[in-house]
């Protein structure tokens, strides 16, 4: 399904934007996180990321063109998809809205002409007095920052963390906060110089777009009137904007022009300084870099903390990564941290991490877990795998063989293949094996359906495909649902034994350790053998100890005699 991307509002005062350049052209494949375009706002030129995967089917605003916020910027979808309706609908709605505005203006002008001159003079004097009152509420040099709309569909934002606190000095380009939108967590820069006088939305709090986010101004400035006015007078401000837009615009433009004149020398100085490479790290070790620069650095394996930035205020941009040479940075010495000095980093919880915490916490504290441990002789499986992989185009792993053995054993022990619900216990006759896969943000469990009916080669191919999708965040919801039993394997990391938390509503989960070489007793003699430890966590509400032990005895038979899996 096609996704319509609109001109985003990338700063708190942005009303329109200019497309400085497109980094993708129509027909190009686009992945989530790719930079689509560079957009020039009223304050800076910023990179705009895609929040969708697909093909760029349409560009609505060409390079150099300017359009209002929410105008059709681009359309992403499947290659060859018909989007004529979306394009026509956008243009019709735009023209309709423009004609409505013209009609409203004409009606307003007729009404104004019909009004009594005395009333109009009275109204104008009242408007002037109210305007004077409003302008007096905001002291000179104070900037009110609203919650920005950082994506085209954002309606509200959550402050993940503040990187500045009240009383801190702030310079243009400093990162004020990290704001979590409906699609991503993004850094929000300051476009002003001054002192952070007030924080309107605390860490972890959520607020609508345009809500009071912060106030910046000269140190010691009284901003209590702005804070109280923002709480009680938002409705009045909206009404006044509708009644007299021209007057407000003219009054707002005048101080902006004066400010720009005052700030011109500062901007010229900053441009001169920006032309030279600067230190791109703040005192707390934070690296200032554009999203595209971070992406390129990750792809090229460059340590971005060692790169000198040539952008504004030392910000690292794309050309810095492209021109970076490790040899040139040989003189950079890592900052020495004294022994005993405390340091830490607060990392905001991702949505995936929150979901994991919620589901596993519920499982651990509601299901009565108990654990059964068993050690298997792996000599026959090692020999079997070596012979099996000699077949053309065949390469199965120990994990694939364990999945197959577990699925066959579960058919013989439906009580272990069960699920617990508040009002019933479900004994599953089918076997869907969930395979735990580690990803950067946490853990996902894709499902191999009807595993007992599939061959070792089919299981191997499916697990590889699902694991690849998991690491690339391409798994579909239906590919992670419906498991009846779960396997978690940490053997490839050298872990010999461990216990897992049950993936509810399943009744059990199997933890698989590494195959280790150790002394074993065989025919009354101590010889070198290969063993593997498995631990099964069971829900005592559905699986009794004897039931779990019988299942492991059956599993032992298949693992120590893998030829039986082929019958």
Coordinates of C-alpha atoms in Angstrom, one line a residue:
X1 CA 0.0 0.0 0.0
X2 CA 1.3 3.4 -1.0
X3 CA 2.4 5.8 1.7
X4 CA 1.9 9.6 1.2
X5 CA 4.7 11.7 2.7
X6 CA 4.0 15.3 3.4
X7 CA 6.2 18.3 3.9
X8 CA 7.2 18.0 7.5
X9 CA 7.5 20.8 10.0
X10 CA 11.1 20.5 11.1
X11 CA 11.2 23.5 13.4
X12 CA 8.8 25.0 15.8
X13 CA 8.2 28.1 13.6
X14 CA 8.3 26.5 10.2
X15 CA 5.4 27.3 7.9
X16 CA 6.9 26.2 4.6
X17 CA 10.0 24.5 3.4
X18 CA 12.2 24.4 0.3
X19 CA 13.6 21.2 -1.1
X20 CA 17.4 21.9 -1.4
X21 CA 18.2 18.5 -3.0
X22 CA 16.7 15.0 -3.5
X23 CA 19.0 12.1 -2.5
X24 CA 16.6 9.6 -4.2
X25 CA 15.0 9.7 -7.6
X26 CA 11.7 8.2 -8.8
X27 CA 12.1 4.5 -9.2
X28 CA 14.8 4.1 -6.5
X29 CA 14.4 1.6 -3.7
X30 CA 14.0 3.2 -0.3
X31 CA 14.5 1.6 3.1
X32 CA 13.5 2.9 6.5
X33 CA 16.2 5.3 7.7
X34 CA 17.4 6.3 4.2
X35 CA 17.8 10.1 3.7
X36 CA 15.2 11.1 1.1
X37 CA 15.9 14.8 0.7
X38 CA 17.6 17.9 2.3
X39 CA 14.9 20.4 3.3
X40 CA 15.6 24.1 3.9
X41 CA 13.5 25.5 6.8
X42 CA 13.3 29.0 8.1
X43 CA 16.3 28.2 10.3
X44 CA 18.5 25.5 8.8
X45 CA 18.9 22.9 6.1
X46 CA 18.1 19.5 7.5
X47 CA 18.1 15.9 6.3
X48 CA 14.8 14.3 6.1
X49 CA 14.6 10.5 6.6
X50 CA 12.2 8.0 5.3
X51 CA 10.0 6.2 7.8
X52 CA 8.9 3.6 5.3
X53 CA 10.3 0.9 2.9
X54 CA 9.3 0.8 -0.7
X55 CA 9.9 2.4 -4.1
X56 CA 9.9 6.2 -4.7
X57 CA 6.9 6.5 -7.0
X58 CA 6.3 10.2 -7.1
X59 CA 8.1 13.5 -6.2
X60 CA 5.6 16.3 -5.4
X61 CA 8.1 19.1 -4.8
X62 CA 11.0 19.5 -7.1
X63 CA 14.5 20.7 -6.1
X64 CA 14.4 24.5 -5.4
X65 CA 10.7 24.6 -5.0
X66 CA 9.0 25.9 -1.9
X67 CA 5.8 24.5 -0.4
X68 CA 3.7 24.8 2.7
X69 CA 3.9 22.3 5.6
X70 CA 1.7 19.3 4.8
X71 CA 2.0 19.7 1.1
X72 CA 2.5 16.5 -0.9
X73 CA 6.2 15.8 -0.8
X74 CA 6.5 12.3 -2.1
X75 CA 4.8 8.9 -2.4
X76 CA 6.3 5.5 -1.6
X77 CA 4.8 2.2 -2.5
X78 CA 5.3 -1.0 -4.4
X79 CA 6.9 -0.8 -7.8
X80 CA 4.3 -0.3 -10.6
X81 CA 1.5 0.6 -8.1
X82 CA -1.2 2.9 -9.4
X83 CA -1.0 6.2 -7.4
X84 CA -2.9 8.5 -9.8
X85 CA -5.8 8.7 -7.4
X86 CA -3.4 9.9 -4.6
X87 CA -1.8 12.5 -6.8
X88 CA -5.2 13.8 -8.2
X89 CA -6.7 13.8 -4.7
X90 CA -3.9 15.8 -3.3
X91 CA -4.1 18.4 -6.1
X92 CA -7.9 18.7 -5.8
X93 CA -7.8 19.1 -2.1
X94 CA -5.1 21.7 -2.3
X95 CA -7.1 23.7 -5.0
X96 CA -10.3 23.3 -3.0
X97 CA -8.7 24.6 0.2
X98 CA -7.2 27.6 -1.7
X99 CA -10.6 28.5 -3.2
X100 CA -12.2 28.1 0.2
X101 CA -9.7 30.5 1.7
X102 CA -10.3 33.0 -1.1
X103 CA -14.1 32.8 -0.5
X104 CA -13.6 33.2 3.2
X105 CA -11.5 36.2 2.7
X106 CA -14.0 37.8 0.3
X107 CA -16.8 37.2 2.8
X108 CA -14.7 38.7 5.6
X109 CA -14.0 41.8 3.5
X110 CA -17.7 42.3 2.7
X111 CA -18.6 42.0 6.4
X112 CA -15.9 44.4 7.4
X113 CA -17.2 47.0 4.9
X114 CA -20.7 46.6 6.2
X115 CA -19.6 47.2 9.8
X116 CA -20.1 50.5 11.5
X117 CA -17.1 52.8 11.4
X118 CA -17.4 53.5 15.1
X119 CA -17.5 49.9 15.9
X120 CA -14.4 49.2 13.8
X121 CA -12.5 52.0 15.5
X122 CA -13.5 50.6 18.9
X123 CA -12.4 47.1 17.8
X124 CA -9.1 48.3 16.4
X125 CA -8.3 50.1 19.6
X126 CA -9.2 46.9 21.6
X127 CA -7.0 44.8 19.2
X128 CA -4.1 47.2 19.6
X129 CA -4.4 47.2 23.3
X130 CA -4.6 43.3 23.4
X131 CA -1.7 43.1 21.0
X132 CA 0.4 45.4 23.2
X133 CA -0.5 43.3 26.2
X134 CA 0.5 40.1 24.4
X135 CA 3.8 41.6 23.2
X136 CA 4.6 42.9 26.6
X137 CA 4.1 39.3 28.0
X138 CA 7.2 38.2 26.0
X139 CA 10.3 40.1 27.1
X140 CA 12.8 41.2 24.5
X141 CA 15.4 38.5 23.6
X142 CA 13.2 35.7 24.9
X143 CA 12.4 32.8 22.5
X144 CA 9.4 30.4 23.2
X145 CA 10.0 26.9 21.8
X146 CA 7.0 24.7 21.0
X147 CA 6.9 20.9 20.6
X148 CA 7.9 20.5 16.9
X149 CA 6.3 18.1 14.4
X150 CA 9.3 16.0 13.4
X151 CA 7.4 13.6 11.1
X152 CA 4.6 14.1 8.6
X153 CA 2.1 12.1 10.8
X154 CA 3.2 13.3 14.2
X155 CA 0.4 14.6 16.4
X156 CA 2.2 14.4 19.8
X157 CA 5.7 13.8 21.1
X158 CA 7.3 12.3 24.2
X159 CA 10.5 13.9 25.6
X160 CA 12.8 10.9 25.9
X161 CA 15.6 12.9 27.6
X162 CA 16.8 16.5 28.1
X163 CA 20.4 17.1 27.3
X164 CA 20.3 20.6 28.9
X165 CA 18.9 21.6 32.2
X166 CA 17.4 24.9 33.4
X167 CA 20.2 27.4 33.8
X168 CA 22.5 25.9 31.2
X169 CA 23.9 28.1 28.4
X170 CA 22.6 27.1 25.0
X171 CA 24.1 27.9 21.6
X172 CA 22.6 27.6 18.2
X173 CA 23.1 24.0 17.0
X174 CA 23.2 22.5 20.5
X175 CA 21.0 19.4 21.1
X176 CA 18.3 20.4 23.5
X177 CA 16.4 17.1 23.9
X178 CA 15.7 13.8 22.3
X179 CA 12.0 13.6 21.3
X180 CA 10.2 10.3 20.6
X181 CA 7.7 10.6 17.8
X182 CA 5.2 8.0 16.5
X183 CA 8.0 6.6 14.3
X184 CA 11.4 7.3 15.8
X185 CA 13.4 9.0 18.5
X186 CA 15.1 12.2 17.1
X187 CA 17.4 14.8 18.3
X188 CA 16.0 18.3 18.6
X189 CA 18.4 21.2 18.1
X190 CA 18.3 24.7 19.4
X191 CA 18.0 27.5 16.8
X192 CA 18.8 30.2 19.4
X193 CA 21.5 31.4 21.7
X194 CA 20.9 32.1 25.4
X195 CA 20.1 30.4 28.7
X196 CA 17.5 27.7 29.2
X197 CA 15.0 29.5 31.4
X198 CA 12.2 27.0 31.6
X199 CA 11.3 23.4 30.6
X200 CA 7.6 22.9 29.8
X201 CA 7.6 19.2 29.2
X202 CA 9.6 16.9 31.6
X203 CA 11.3 13.7 30.6
X204 CA 8.9 10.9 29.9
X205 CA 5.9 13.3 29.5
X206 CA 3.9 13.4 26.3
X207 CA 2.4 16.5 24.8
X208 CA 0.6 17.7 21.6
X209 CA 2.5 19.4 18.8
X210 CA 2.8 23.2 19.5
X211 CA 2.7 22.7 23.3
X212 CA 5.2 24.8 25.3
X213 CA 8.5 22.8 25.2
X214 CA 11.0 25.3 26.6
X215 CA 11.9 29.0 26.9
X216 CA 15.4 30.4 26.1
X217 CA 16.5 34.0 26.8
X218 CA 18.9 36.1 28.8
X219 CA 19.9 34.8 32.3
X220 CA 17.6 36.2 35.0
X221 CA 14.8 37.1 32.7
X222 CA 11.3 36.7 34.3
X223 CA 9.2 34.4 32.2
X224 CA 6.5 33.6 34.7
X225 CA 4.0 35.6 32.6
X226 CA 4.7 33.5 29.5
X227 CA 4.3 30.3 31.4
X228 CA 1.0 31.3 33.0
X229 CA -0.2 32.8 29.8
X230 CA 0.6 29.6 27.9
X231 CA -1.5 27.7 30.3
X232 CA -4.6 30.0 30.4
X233 CA -4.5 32.0 27.2
X234 CA -3.9 29.5 24.4
X235 CA -7.5 29.9 23.3
X236 CA -7.4 33.7 23.2
X237 CA -4.2 33.6 21.1
X238 CA -5.8 31.3 18.6
X239 CA -8.8 33.6 18.3
X240 CA -6.7 36.7 17.9
X241 CA -4.7 35.0 15.2
X242 CA -7.8 34.3 13.2
X243 CA -9.3 37.8 13.6
X244 CA -6.2 39.8 12.8
X245 CA -3.6 37.7 11.0
X246 CA -2.1 40.6 9.0
X247 CA -1.4 42.7 12.0
X248 CA 0.2 39.9 13.9
X249 CA 2.3 38.9 11.0
X250 CA 3.6 42.4 10.5
X251 CA 4.3 42.8 14.2
X252 CA 6.1 39.5 14.4
X253 CA 8.2 40.1 11.3
X254 CA 9.5 43.4 12.6
X255 CA 11.3 42.1 15.6
X256 CA 12.6 39.1 13.6
X257 CA 14.2 41.6 11.2
X258 CA 15.7 43.5 14.0
X259 CA 17.0 40.3 15.6
X260 CA 18.5 39.2 12.2
X261 CA 20.4 42.5 12.0
X262 CA 21.8 42.0 15.5
X263 CA 22.7 38.4 14.9
X264 CA 24.3 39.0 11.5
X265 CA 27.9 39.6 12.9
X266 CA 27.5 36.5 15.1
X267 CA 26.4 34.4 12.2
X268 CA 29.3 35.6 10.0
X269 CA 31.7 34.7 12.8
X270 CA 30.1 31.3 13.2
X271 CA 30.4 30.7 9.5
X272 CA 34.1 31.6 9.5
X273 CA 34.6 29.2 12.5
X274 CA 32.5 26.5 10.8
X275 CA 34.7 26.5 7.7
X276 CA 37.5 25.0 9.8
X277 CA 37.2 21.5 11.2
X278 CA 36.1 21.6 14.9
X279 CA 35.8 19.2 17.8
X280 CA 32.4 17.5 17.2
X281 CA 32.1 16.2 20.8
X282 CA 30.5 18.0 23.7
X283 CA 31.9 17.9 27.2
X284 CA 29.8 14.9 28.1
X285 CA 31.2 12.9 25.1
X286 CA 28.2 13.3 22.9
X287 CA 29.0 13.4 19.1
X288 CA 27.1 15.9 16.9
X289 CA 26.5 14.5 13.5
X290 CA 23.8 14.4 10.8
X291 CA 21.8 11.2 10.5
X292 CA 23.3 10.6 7.0
X293 CA 26.8 11.0 8.4
X294 CA 26.0 8.5 11.2
X295 CA 24.6 6.0 8.6
X296 CA 27.7 6.3 6.4
X297 CA 30.0 5.9 9.3
X298 CA 28.2 2.7 10.4
X299 CA 28.4 1.3 6.8
X300 CA 32.1 2.1 6.5
X301 CA 33.0 1.0 10.0
X302 CA 34.3 4.5 10.9
X303 CA 34.6 5.5 14.6
X304 CA 32.6 8.7 14.3
X305 CA 34.0 10.0 17.6
X306 CA 37.4 10.4 15.9
X307 CA 36.1 12.4 12.9
X308 CA 36.4 16.2 12.9
X309 CA 33.3 18.0 11.8
X310 CA 33.3 20.8 9.2
X311 CA 29.6 21.7 9.5
X312 CA 28.0 24.4 11.6
X313 CA 29.3 24.4 15.2
X314 CA 31.5 21.5 14.3
X315 CA 28.7 19.2 13.3
X316 CA 29.9 16.1 11.3
X317 CA 28.3 16.0 7.8
X318 CA 28.5 13.5 4.9
X319 CA 31.6 14.9 3.3
X320 CA 33.5 14.5 6.6
X321 CA 32.9 10.8 6.6
X322 CA 33.7 10.4 2.9
X323 CA 37.0 12.3 3.3
X324 CA 37.9 10.7 6.6
X325 CA 41.3 9.0 6.7
X326 CA 42.3 6.9 9.8
X327 CA 45.9 7.8 9.3
X328 CA 45.1 11.6 9.5
X329 CA 43.6 11.1 12.9
X330 CA 46.5 9.3 14.4
X331 CA 47.2 12.2 16.7
X332 CA 43.8 11.9 18.4
X333 CA 44.4 10.4 21.9
X334 CA 41.4 9.0 23.8
X335 CA 40.5 11.1 26.8
X336 CA 41.9 9.8 30.0
X337 CA 39.4 8.9 32.7
X338 CA 40.9 8.9 36.2
X339 CA 40.6 5.7 38.2
X340 CA 37.6 5.7 40.5
X341 CA 35.7 8.4 38.5
X342 CA 32.1 7.5 38.2
X343 CA 30.4 7.6 34.8
X344 CA 27.3 6.3 33.2
X345 CA 24.9 6.7 30.3
X346 CA 21.1 6.8 30.5
X347 CA 19.6 5.0 27.5
X348 CA 15.9 5.5 26.9
X349 CA 13.9 2.3 26.6
X350 CA 12.8 1.5 23.1
X351 CA 9.3 0.3 22.4
X352 CA 10.6 -3.2 21.8
X353 CA 12.4 -3.2 25.2
X354 CA 9.3 -2.0 26.9
X355 CA 7.2 -4.8 25.3
X356 CA 9.9 -7.5 26.3
X357 CA 9.9 -6.2 29.9
X358 CA 6.1 -6.3 30.1
X359 CA 5.6 -9.8 28.6
X360 CA 8.5 -11.5 30.4
X361 CA 7.8 -9.8 33.7
X362 CA 4.2 -11.0 33.5
X363 CA 5.4 -14.5 32.6
X364 CA 8.0 -14.7 35.4
X365 CA 5.7 -13.4 38.1
X366 CA 2.4 -15.2 37.1
X367 CA 3.6 -18.6 35.8
X368 CA 5.1 -20.9 38.5
X369 CA 8.4 -21.8 36.8
X370 CA 10.4 -24.9 37.6
X371 CA 13.5 -26.2 35.8
X372 CA 14.7 -29.6 34.6
X373 CA 18.3 -30.0 33.5
X374 CA 19.7 -32.9 31.5
X375 CA 23.1 -33.6 29.8
X376 CA 23.1 -35.5 26.5
X377 CA 25.9 -37.4 24.8
X378 CA 26.5 -35.7 21.4
X379 CA 29.0 -38.1 19.8
X380 CA 26.4 -39.7 17.5
X381 CA 24.9 -36.3 16.5
X382 CA 28.3 -34.9 15.6
X383 CA 29.0 -37.9 13.4
X384 CA 25.5 -37.8 11.9
X385 CA 25.8 -34.1 11.0
X386 CA 29.2 -34.6 9.4
X387 CA 27.8 -37.3 7.2
X388 CA 24.5 -35.5 6.4
X389 CA 26.3 -32.3 5.3
X390 CA 28.2 -34.3 2.7
X391 CA 25.1 -34.3 0.6
X392 CA 25.1 -31.8 -2.3
X393 CA 23.9 -28.3 -1.4
X394 CA 23.3 -29.4 2.2
X395 CA 24.4 -27.7 5.4
X396 CA 22.3 -28.1 8.5
X397 CA 23.2 -26.8 12.0
X398 CA 22.9 -28.5 15.4
X399 CA 20.1 -26.0 16.1
X400 CA 18.2 -27.3 13.1
X401 CA 18.6 -30.9 14.3
X402 CA 17.4 -29.9 17.8
X403 CA 14.3 -28.2 16.4
X404 CA 13.5 -31.4 14.5
X405 CA 14.1 -33.6 17.5
X406 CA 12.0 -31.4 19.8
X407 CA 9.1 -31.2 17.3
X408 CA 8.9 -35.0 17.0
X409 CA 9.1 -35.5 20.8
X410 CA 6.3 -32.9 21.3
X411 CA 3.9 -35.0 19.2
X412 CA 4.3 -37.8 21.7
X413 CA 3.8 -35.5 24.7
X414 CA 1.0 -33.0 24.0
X415 CA 0.9 -31.9 27.6
X416 CA 4.3 -30.2 27.1
X417 CA 3.0 -28.7 23.8
X418 CA 0.1 -27.1 25.6
X419 CA -0.9 -23.5 26.4
X420 CA -2.4 -22.0 29.6
X421 CA -5.3 -19.5 29.5
X422 CA -7.3 -18.1 32.5
X423 CA -10.3 -20.3 31.7
X424 CA -8.9 -23.3 29.9
X425 CA -5.8 -25.3 29.0
X426 CA -5.2 -26.0 25.2
X427 CA -3.5 -29.2 24.1
X428 CA -2.1 -28.4 20.7
X429 CA -2.1 -31.2 18.1
X430 CA 0.1 -29.2 15.7
X431 CA 3.7 -28.2 16.5
X432 CA 4.8 -24.6 15.9
X433 CA 8.4 -24.0 17.2
X434 CA 9.3 -20.5 18.3
X435 CA 13.0 -19.8 17.7
X436 CA 14.5 -16.9 19.9
X437 CA 16.6 -14.6 17.8
X438 CA 18.8 -11.8 19.3
X439 CA 18.5 -8.4 17.6
X440 CA 20.2 -5.1 18.5
X441 CA 17.1 -3.8 20.3
X442 CA 16.3 -7.0 22.2
X443 CA 14.8 -10.4 21.3
X444 CA 12.2 -11.6 18.8
X445 CA 10.7 -15.1 18.4
X446 CA 9.9 -16.0 14.8
X447 CA 7.9 -19.2 14.4
X448 CA 8.7 -22.4 12.3
X449 CA 5.2 -23.8 11.6
X450 CA 4.5 -27.6 11.5
X451 CA 8.2 -28.2 12.3
X452 CA 7.6 -31.9 12.8
X453 CA 6.5 -32.3 9.2
X454 CA 9.5 -30.5 7.6
X455 CA 12.8 -32.0 6.6
X456 CA 16.1 -30.8 8.1
X457 CA 17.0 -28.9 4.9
X458 CA 13.6 -27.2 5.0
X459 CA 14.0 -26.2 8.7
X460 CA 17.5 -24.9 8.0
X461 CA 16.3 -22.7 5.1
X462 CA 13.3 -21.3 7.0
X463 CA 15.3 -20.5 10.2
X464 CA 17.9 -18.7 8.1
X465 CA 15.2 -16.6 6.3
X466 CA 13.4 -15.8 9.5
X467 CA 16.6 -14.8 11.4
X468 CA 17.7 -12.6 8.5
X469 CA 14.3 -10.8 8.5
X470 CA 14.5 -10.4 12.3
X471 CA 17.9 -8.7 12.2
X472 CA 16.7 -6.4 9.3
X473 CA 13.4 -5.6 11.1
X474 CA 11.4 -7.1 8.2
X475 CA 9.5 -9.7 10.2
X476 CA 5.7 -9.6 9.7
X477 CA 3.5 -9.9 12.8
X478 CA 2.0 -13.2 11.6
X479 CA 5.5 -14.6 11.5
X480 CA 6.0 -14.1 15.2
X481 CA 2.6 -15.5 16.4
X482 CA 1.2 -18.9 17.1
X483 CA 4.2 -20.8 18.7
X484 CA 3.3 -23.8 20.9
X485 CA 6.9 -24.3 22.2
X486 CA 10.0 -22.2 22.2
X487 CA 13.8 -22.9 21.9
X488 CA 16.5 -20.5 23.0
X489 CA 20.0 -21.5 21.9
X490 CA 23.1 -19.7 23.3
X491 CA 25.5 -22.4 22.5
X492 CA 27.1 -20.4 19.7
X493 CA 28.2 -17.9 22.3
X494 CA 30.0 -20.5 24.4
X495 CA 27.3 -20.6 27.1
X496 CA 27.2 -24.1 28.6
X497 CA 23.9 -23.9 30.5
X498 CA 21.3 -21.4 31.4
X499 CA 17.6 -21.0 32.1
X500 CA 15.0 -19.0 30.2
X501 CA 11.6 -17.4 30.9
X502 CA 8.6 -19.0 29.4
X503 CA 7.2 -17.3 26.3
X504 CA 3.5 -17.2 27.3
X505 CA 1.0 -18.6 26.7
X506 CA 3.3 -21.6 26.0
X507 CA 3.9 -24.1 28.8
X508 CA 7.6 -24.6 28.4
X509 CA 10.8 -23.3 26.8
X510 CA 14.0 -25.2 26.1
X511 CA 17.5 -23.6 26.8
X512 CA 20.3 -25.1 24.7
X513 CA 23.9 -24.8 25.7
X514 CA 27.2 -25.3 23.9
X515 CA 28.7 -28.7 23.0
X516 CA 31.8 -29.1 25.2
X517 CA 34.6 -31.6 25.2
X518 CA 35.1 -33.2 28.6
X519 CA 36.1 -36.5 30.4
X520 CA 33.3 -39.0 30.4
X521 CA 32.9 -42.6 31.7
X522 CA 32.4 -45.1 28.9
X523 CA 32.5 -48.9 29.5
X524 CA 34.1 -48.3 32.9
X525 CA 36.9 -46.1 31.5
X526 CA 37.4 -42.4 31.5
X527 CA 37.6 -41.1 27.9
X528 CA 37.2 -37.8 26.1
X529 CA 33.6 -37.2 25.1
X530 CA 31.3 -34.4 23.8
X531 CA 28.2 -33.4 25.8
X532 CA 25.5 -30.8 25.7
X533 CA 23.4 -29.5 28.6
X534 CA 19.7 -28.6 28.1
X535 CA 17.5 -26.9 30.6
X536 CA 13.7 -26.8 30.3
X537 CA 11.6 -24.3 32.1
X538 CA 8.1 -25.6 32.7
X539 CA 4.8 -23.9 33.8
X540 CA 3.6 -26.1 36.8
X541 CA 0.0 -25.2 36.0
X542 CA 0.1 -27.4 32.9
X543 CA 3.3 -29.5 33.0
X544 CA 4.0 -31.6 36.1
X545 CA 7.6 -32.7 36.9
X546 CA 7.1 -36.3 35.8
X547 CA 5.5 -35.1 32.5
X548 CA 8.5 -32.8 31.8
X549 CA 11.0 -35.6 32.7
X550 CA 9.3 -38.1 30.3
X551 CA 9.4 -35.6 27.5
X552 CA 13.2 -35.1 28.0
X553 CA 13.7 -38.8 28.0
X554 CA 12.0 -39.0 24.6
X555 CA 14.1 -36.0 23.4
X556 CA 17.3 -37.8 24.6
X557 CA 16.5 -40.8 22.5
X558 CA 16.3 -38.7 19.3
X559 CA 19.3 -36.5 20.0
X560 CA 21.6 -39.4 21.0
X561 CA 20.3 -41.4 18.0
X562 CA 19.6 -38.8 15.3
X563 CA 19.1 -41.5 12.6
X564 CA 15.6 -42.0 14.2
X565 CA 14.6 -38.5 13.0
X566 CA 14.7 -39.7 9.4
X567 CA 12.3 -42.6 9.9

